[in-house]
Amino acid sequence: MAPVTRPLFDPPIVRRAVRDAFRKLDLRHMVRNPVMFVVLVGSVLTTLVLARDLIEGRTAIGFTLQIALWLWFTVVFANFAEAMAEGRGKAQADTLRRSRSQTLAKKLDDPRERTRTRSVGAAELRRGDVVLCQPGDLIPGDGEVIEGVASVDESAITGESAPVIRESGGDRSAVTGGTRVLSDFLVVRITANPGETFLDRMIGLVEGAKRQKTPNEIALIILLSGLTIVFLLAVVTLQPFAIYSGGAVSIPILVALLVCLIPTTIGGLLSAIGIAGMDRMIQHNVIAMSGRAVEAAGDVDTLLLDKTGTITLGNRQAVAFVPADGVPPQALADAAQLASLADETPEGRSIVVLAKTGYGLRERDITGLGASFIPFSAQTRLSGVNVDGRRIRKGASDAIEAFVSEQGGTTPSGVRAAVEAIAREGGTPLVVAEGGRTLGVIHLKDIVKGGIKERFAELRRMGIKTVMITGDNPLTAAAVAAEAGVDDFLAQAKPEDKMALIKREQAGGRLVAMTGDGTNDAPALAQADVAVAMNSGTQAAKEAGNLIDLDSNPTKLIEVVEIGKQLLITRGSLTTFSIANDVAKYFAIIPAMFMATYPALQALNIMRLHSAESAILSAVVFNALIIIALIPLALRGVRWRPAPASTILRRNLWIYGVGGILIPFAGIKVLDVLLTLLHLA
Amino acid sequence: MTPNGWLQILVFWAAVLLVTKPMGLYILRVYDGSLRWLGPVERAIYRWCGVDPAEDQHWTRYAAGLLVFSAASMLATYVALRLQAHLPLNPFHRVAVTDRQAFETAASFTTNTNWQSYSGETVMSYLSQMMQLAFHNFTSAASGMAAAMALARGLSRRSAGRIGNVWTDLVRGTLYLFLPFSFVLALLFVQQGVIQNVHPYATATTLEGAKQVLAMGPVASQEAIKQLGTNGGGFFNANAAHPFENPTPWTNFLSMLAIFLVPAGLTYTFGRMVKNPRHGWALWAAMFVLFAAGVGAAYWAEARGNPIHAARGVNVVASATNPGGNMEGKEVRFGIANSALYATVTTDASCGAVNAMHDSFTPLGGLVPLVNIQLGELIFGGVGSGLYGMLVMAVLTVFIAGLTVGRTPEYLGKKIQSREVRMAMLYVLIFPAVILVFTAVSAVLPAGLKGPGNGGPHGLSEILYAFTSVTGNNGSAFAGLTGTTTYYNTMLGLGTLFGRFAMMVPMLALAGFLSERKIVPASAGTFPVSSPLFVALLVGVILIVGALTFFPALSLGPVVEHLLMGAGRLF
């Protein structure tokens, strides 16, 4: 799925949302949102009063009519907000569905007989079936490669156009239905029945069809329902007080007061905020398997980050040559470059490049030299070249030491010291020798990604601890950790160690987030509170994770946390705003309600609203329009910058708390002036 | 308002600040069991009652214990009041208290309310006063403290729903906290002239030569615990306005300080228990801000007096010889500043003792005590109940605003989720539900309309105040309401019970649920609960939730009365 940046009010989405807003008036849907259900009941009640007034032929029904209309609008506006949030997901789901076109699969009845294929529809494939995929074929379903290596175009899922390699065995064996084989062939064992594939699940998640309320949403709904009951009591008991005081209040006015007081703003926008949060994840190419995962992302206390790829660039690079005593630096550089010409690893390339940039040694044509290359092996732990009778080797210091003494030489103490010094700094020393003579040491170093230190500092300000996970020895790990500015590190990490670390953090009450892709990551992913699985990873890893990063970019974890926080901040800010709004509405409605009974209460009409009708109507209209006005904020999320909680709190309280108290005063006054000008009240 | 008046208020504020920490440390030692100087007595009580003091109880068991204990003692008091004619220490042959009044009184004293629809000196025997009512003054205070300790434990530790032992909490609170402090305070009162005897009533000849009967009794001992336990039930009908209960400015000052002593100290105790003393002070500060605002408003309104008086040429300006302002219903020996301060203290702290008649305050002056109670009796509040009321509001504050920092809400490291919110909302909901529904019913039923002694908005204020007072377990009377009818005795009695137990049970459930949550260590990303910002936010939430609930009722009562007074109308 290509990352789509849709305008907020995309006309087709708006059209669909308008339709859905009315469709959602269905009682079965409304009853799931207690706050808006109360508004619906109020609208019905007011409409009934209106009908009675019409039948009895009373005059001055304009006011009741307008109240009734605006109450209905309030309900529809809230539905519209939810439909808008869903609409964006639905549009994306439609794009996904297109890639699930009716594919024909080449089914192998006998996996060993690759020539005997049978053509079946993709929808008929079941778990355990084996299919052959050749260049140009769409892979018919999720599965595991059991034979072959091929490049696969996964852009339909990830939006990434560069093809990826899929091969049997190891961590790159999972394939996703709907992706296309570009070269070679794959024999794939199907692992998901139709309707249960990754693509299907993704469509379901994106559409919000299987969306369940998150724990925090449930808690918030309880709070909002509780407040609704409080206000219901305040309004219902107001009638006896009014009767005592000598003037009953009409039903539409009581309903108007109730609807203005109950938290309709947040009640109407709550589910839109949640859906939009998942949608923002999707825009970052992360699929949240549940809303709960998005919420937990905001809560994370500890981030476990793999060193390689997240904190450092994929590989180590040569940064210096340290010659042995009496060896000219030029000679060491020359030998190092010769030994690395055939070494296609990034480390090898970096040595060649350093020799060229640092010592002006041009890259030589390896075939022209008539050299024979000694490849790296796990036994010898060194590599090198034999050329013109020169036997040049590079490798770990103990391996080279063994090689040198075999040739009758000794390792000078200066080289040993250099090796230790490099290791202490967190670098990797590679010793270069020619025959029995040790020439010097190459300093290989992890290169920390640009800007990552600042990211970690931001995380620390937000109270999030970063832990670097690496297979390196503690010395190297400590040096990289210090350079990258992580809070802690786990060196020589085995999967069990990672698991133990997660459990330890959790026992201390912290929430842990991590990324992973390999099968051996699966248990840790399952244990972590927020587990981002790489889409390029194994099926086991993807099943253990609760978020899937389609770009397979481990740095994404930080963005995931930020999106989670943004979701929670938006929810909290609008809740605060919604409750703070009530103050102004009281000052509009209460004096208007009792204008006849106690004219003295006009002293509370501090907005100087024109008349009782205009005051009540303005409050109701404001209450309805504010939902529409806040839809963009609910969908986009509140803007925020990483900062300590106290700073964020102060900022948001000024905007949404104090602002929430003041804005309705201005808004209601403006509406009152407008309504009076238009002779609507 | 006079400089002297403000000086007295400032001295009181300083005194409250000074006693908080030492008192808090003492309470901490009372409830962690490190005080042992009454060990033999304590152990004997446990043995005699068959209680295992080492048991750490689940919240359900803890709540059941409190309810059973309260029900049993309430029943005992009811029976004793009904049989008072046949019991000893009844020199004036007081007859049985009527059925409904006995119910109401038993409920009222069991719930730490001490709403009194009787005059102590004409209805109660000495035994009833000393054994029954004084007993409840101690135990209802101890049970409030126990419940607060339970919630504090739920927040401070992780224990699978276990929140302490109700029996040891009740016994320790009574033995080490309320008994010794009352003993000392009673002696101080006696030194100042509060009476303490079981003599027959004395007869005096007044200056005009008339005979007057002066009621006697063991007043000082009851007076001490009445203040310390925020009970408020006076020995005499006039309560602390009576010169035998509250004779001098010193007894007045000590009384007010005694009311705030335990609730203020408890904030410090709590801070220490949750290992965040700064948070304890933040709660104290939130309480203090609301308290200071109340004092200021009440003092201003009373010192300003009634504009109608001024318009008729009455001198309402304070001078060396004229207290000025509104002196109706106030004792000359206390004056306006100390009456306004006392009214604020007693209603902030669910005490309910009065040294002036709130009914005679100006509408806005009377609004202050009413609002103080309606905010939930958490401005220092009742002993224990003030703290737990404030903590429930803190939980709600953190839940409402906590999300704005980008984490799901947590309070002192405990995640606040649906179970916790449900209980907190239940607690917050029951209080206005009882007040508003009972007041609304009484405002339209003929039986209810017989109560208020005045008409118009003032009458509504009287009904509203009565139900607010009993549901808030305050017990102060606005006066003016005839509460001795069957209807009011029943409704007000029920109000005290709902206001105490229907709120205490969800609160204990909250304590239990919180104890099951693990404690998330604080970090820079944690919602700050010790900063001035939090104090402002907490005060804001308390005001908005309280105000939004009661604003319509108040606007038809004291608010409109005030506005009409400005227009020259009185009720």
mmCIF file of N, CA, C and O in Angstrom, chain B residues 426-465:
data_model
loop_
_atom_site.group_PDB
_atom_site.id
_atom_site.type_symbol
_atom_site.label_atom_id
_atom_site.label_comp_id
_atom_site.label_asym_id
_atom_site.label_seq_id
_atom_site.Cartn_x
_atom_site.Cartn_y
_atom_site.Cartn_z
ATOM 1 N N LEU B 426 -18.887 6.718 40.839
ATOM 2 C CA LEU B 426 -19.986 6.339 41.721
ATOM 3 C C LEU B 426 -19.945 7.206 42.976
ATOM 4 O O LEU B 426 -20.959 7.741 43.430
ATOM 5 N N TYR B 427 -18.743 7.349 43.513
ATOM 6 C CA TYR B 427 -18.547 8.167 44.712
ATOM 7 C C TYR B 427 -19.013 9.602 44.454
ATOM 8 O O TYR B 427 -19.756 10.186 45.234
ATOM 9 N N VAL B 428 -18.578 10.134 43.313
ATOM 10 C CA VAL B 428 -18.892 11.529 42.993
ATOM 11 C C VAL B 428 -20.375 11.708 42.674
ATOM 12 O O VAL B 428 -20.961 12.743 42.921
ATOM 13 N N LEU B 429 -20.967 10.660 42.127
ATOM 14 C CA LEU B 429 -22.349 10.716 41.661
ATOM 15 C C LEU B 429 -23.369 10.649 42.805
ATOM 16 O O LEU B 429 -24.367 11.368 42.817
ATOM 17 N N ILE B 430 -23.100 9.779 43.785
ATOM 18 C CA ILE B 430 -24.072 9.533 44.847
ATOM 19 C C ILE B 430 -24.351 10.811 45.631
ATOM 20 O O ILE B 430 -25.491 11.116 45.985
ATOM 21 N N PHE B 431 -23.286 11.577 45.846
ATOM 22 C CA PHE B 431 -23.394 12.763 46.690
ATOM 23 C C PHE B 431 -24.416 13.778 46.150
ATOM 24 O O PHE B 431 -25.417 14.073 46.820
ATOM 25 N N PRO B 432 -24.243 14.269 44.907
ATOM 26 C CA PRO B 432 -25.259 15.214 44.414
ATOM 27 C C PRO B 432 -26.603 14.531 44.180
ATOM 28 O O PRO B 432 -27.637 15.184 44.298
ATOM 29 N N ALA B 433 -26.573 13.235 43.851
ATOM 30 C CA ALA B 433 -27.846 12.551 43.606
ATOM 31 C C ALA B 433 -28.724 12.632 44.848
ATOM 32 O O ALA B 433 -29.902 13.002 44.772
ATOM 33 N N VAL B 434 -28.149 12.315 46.011
ATOM 34 C CA VAL B 434 -28.936 12.324 47.250
ATOM 35 C C VAL B 434 -29.394 13.746 47.562
ATOM 36 O O VAL B 434 -30.569 13.999 47.829
ATOM 37 N N ILE B 435 -28.461 14.691 47.492
ATOM 38 C CA ILE B 435 -28.804 16.075 47.845
ATOM 39 C C ILE B 435 -29.901 16.619 46.922
ATOM 40 O O ILE B 435 -30.923 17.138 47.372
ATOM 41 N N LEU B 436 -29.675 16.466 45.616
ATOM 42 C CA LEU B 436 -30.597 17.094 44.658
ATOM 43 C C LEU B 436 -31.960 16.411 44.678
ATOM 44 O O LEU B 436 -32.998 17.081 44.682
ATOM 45 N N VAL B 437 -31.957 15.089 44.693
ATOM 46 C CA VAL B 437 -33.241 14.381 44.643
ATOM 47 C C VAL B 437 -34.041 14.647 45.920
ATOM 48 O O VAL B 437 -35.227 14.984 45.866
ATOM 49 N N PHE B 438 -33.388 14.533 47.077
ATOM 50 C CA PHE B 438 -34.104 14.757 48.334
ATOM 51 C C PHE B 438 -34.604 16.207 48.418
ATOM 52 O O PHE B 438 -35.720 16.467 48.867
ATOM 53 N N THR B 439 -33.770 17.148 48.005
ATOM 54 C CA THR B 439 -34.196 18.545 48.057
ATOM 55 C C THR B 439 -35.349 18.790 47.086
ATOM 56 O O THR B 439 -36.339 19.450 47.430
ATOM 57 N N ALA B 440 -35.234 18.231 45.887
ATOM 58 C CA ALA B 440 -36.280 18.440 44.880
ATOM 59 C C ALA B 440 -37.610 17.883 45.360
ATOM 60 O O ALA B 440 -38.651 18.537 45.253
ATOM 61 N N VAL B 441 -37.540 16.673 45.929
ATOM 62 C CA VAL B 441 -38.776 16.055 46.422
ATOM 63 C C VAL B 441 -39.378 16.929 47.528
ATOM 64 O O VAL B 441 -40.577 17.209 47.540
ATOM 65 N N SER B 442 -38.507 17.380 48.437
ATOM 66 C CA SER B 442 -39.009 18.171 49.559
ATOM 67 C C SER B 442 -39.527 19.542 49.112
ATOM 68 O O SER B 442 -40.357 20.139 49.796
ATOM 69 N N ALA B 443 -39.030 20.028 47.974
ATOM 70 C CA ALA B 443 -39.451 21.352 47.509
ATOM 71 C C ALA B 443 -40.841 21.321 46.894
ATOM 72 O O ALA B 443 -41.421 22.371 46.641
ATOM 73 N N VAL B 444 -41.371 20.131 46.610
ATOM 74 C CA VAL B 444 -42.713 20.073 46.021
ATOM 75 C C VAL B 444 -43.715 19.305 46.883
ATOM 76 O O VAL B 444 -44.906 19.535 46.784
ATOM 77 N N LEU B 445 -43.218 18.377 47.749
ATOM 78 C CA LEU B 445 -44.157 17.615 48.582
ATOM 79 C C LEU B 445 -44.692 18.504 49.709
ATOM 80 O O LEU B 445 -43.932 19.285 50.289
ATOM 81 N N PRO B 446 -45.964 18.368 50.029
ATOM 82 C CA PRO B 446 -46.510 19.163 51.143
ATOM 83 C C PRO B 446 -45.748 18.925 52.444
ATOM 84 O O PRO B 446 -45.454 19.873 53.182
ATOM 85 N N ALA B 447 -45.373 17.639 52.703
ATOM 86 C CA ALA B 447 -44.650 17.341 53.943
ATOM 87 C C ALA B 447 -43.322 18.082 53.971
ATOM 88 O O ALA B 447 -42.852 18.518 55.027
ATOM 89 N N GLY B 448 -42.699 18.202 52.809
ATOM 90 C CA GLY B 448 -41.423 18.891 52.746
ATOM 91 C C GLY B 448 -41.587 20.391 52.892
ATOM 92 O O GLY B 448 -40.780 21.064 53.529
ATOM 93 N N LEU B 449 -42.661 20.917 52.301
ATOM 94 C CA LEU B 449 -42.874 22.363 52.312
ATOM 95 C C LEU B 449 -43.221 22.892 53.694
ATOM 96 O O LEU B 449 -43.169 24.091 53.931
ATOM 97 N N LYS B 450 -43.581 21.963 54.626
ATOM 98 C CA LYS B 450 -43.875 22.410 56.001
ATOM 99 C C LYS B 450 -42.596 22.781 56.732
ATOM 100 O O LYS B 450 -42.633 23.430 57.767
ATOM 101 N N GLY B 451 -41.450 22.335 56.215
ATOM 102 C CA GLY B 451 -40.186 22.519 56.916
ATOM 103 C C GLY B 451 -39.674 23.940 56.986
ATOM 104 O O GLY B 451 -39.477 24.477 58.076
ATOM 105 N N PRO B 452 -39.462 24.570 55.845
ATOM 106 C CA PRO B 452 -38.766 25.855 55.868
ATOM 107 C C PRO B 452 -39.541 26.925 56.616
ATOM 108 O O PRO B 452 -40.750 27.033 56.500
ATOM 109 N N GLY B 453 -38.797 27.704 57.406
ATOM 110 C CA GLY B 453 -39.432 28.745 58.198
ATOM 111 C C GLY B 453 -39.620 30.022 57.405
ATOM 112 O O GLY B 453 -40.265 30.951 57.854
ATOM 113 N N ASN B 454 -39.005 30.093 56.222
ATOM 114 C CA ASN B 454 -39.127 31.290 55.400
ATOM 115 C C ASN B 454 -39.614 30.889 54.018
ATOM 116 O O ASN B 454 -39.516 29.739 53.629
ATOM 117 N N GLY B 455 -40.083 31.864 53.277
ATOM 118 C CA GLY B 455 -40.547 31.566 51.931
ATOM 119 C C GLY B 455 -39.505 31.930 50.899
ATOM 120 O O GLY B 455 -38.360 32.255 51.224
ATOM 121 N N GLY B 456 -39.910 31.842 49.636
ATOM 122 C CA GLY B 456 -39.058 32.299 48.539
ATOM 123 C C GLY B 456 -37.738 31.564 48.463
ATOM 124 O O GLY B 456 -37.602 30.455 48.963
ATOM 125 N N PRO B 457 -36.761 32.206 47.866
ATOM 126 C CA PRO B 457 -35.469 31.540 47.688
ATOM 127 C C PRO B 457 -34.822 31.163 49.012
ATOM 128 O O PRO B 457 -34.085 30.198 49.080
ATOM 129 N N HIS B 458 -35.097 31.917 50.080
ATOM 130 C CA HIS B 458 -34.479 31.585 51.360
ATOM 131 C C HIS B 458 -34.993 30.250 51.876
ATOM 132 O O HIS B 458 -34.248 29.467 52.461
ATOM 133 N N GLY B 459 -36.268 29.983 51.636
ATOM 134 C CA GLY B 459 -36.839 28.687 52.032
ATOM 135 C C GLY B 459 -36.158 27.556 51.287
ATOM 136 O O GLY B 459 -35.832 26.516 51.861
ATOM 137 N N LEU B 460 -35.940 27.769 49.988
ATOM 138 C CA LEU B 460 -35.254 26.736 49.204
ATOM 139 C C LEU B 460 -33.843 26.518 49.741
ATOM 140 O O LEU B 460 -33.378 25.386 49.864
ATOM 141 N N SER B 461 -33.186 27.620 50.093
ATOM 142 C CA SER B 461 -31.841 27.503 50.669
ATOM 143 C C SER B 461 -31.875 26.651 51.932
ATOM 144 O O SER B 461 -30.973 25.848 52.181
ATOM 145 N N GLU B 462 -32.927 26.831 52.738
ATOM 146 C CA GLU B 462 -33.007 26.083 54.002
ATOM 147 C C GLU B 462 -33.130 24.584 53.763
ATOM 148 O O GLU B 462 -32.462 23.779 54.405
ATOM 149 N N ILE B 463 -33.987 24.221 52.790
ATOM 150 C CA ILE B 463 -34.136 22.788 52.483
ATOM 151 C C ILE B 463 -32.834 22.256 51.892
ATOM 152 O O ILE B 463 -32.315 21.214 52.291
ATOM 153 N N LEU B 464 -32.299 23.002 50.929
ATOM 154 C CA LEU B 464 -31.068 22.580 50.265
ATOM 155 C C LEU B 464 -29.947 22.434 51.278
ATOM 156 O O LEU B 464 -29.186 21.463 51.258
ATOM 157 N N TYR B 465 -29.859 23.387 52.193
ATOM 158 C CA TYR B 465 -28.789 23.340 53.180
ATOM 159 C C TYR B 465 -28.932 22.102 54.056
ATOM 160 O O TYR B 465 -27.949 21.416 54.350
#
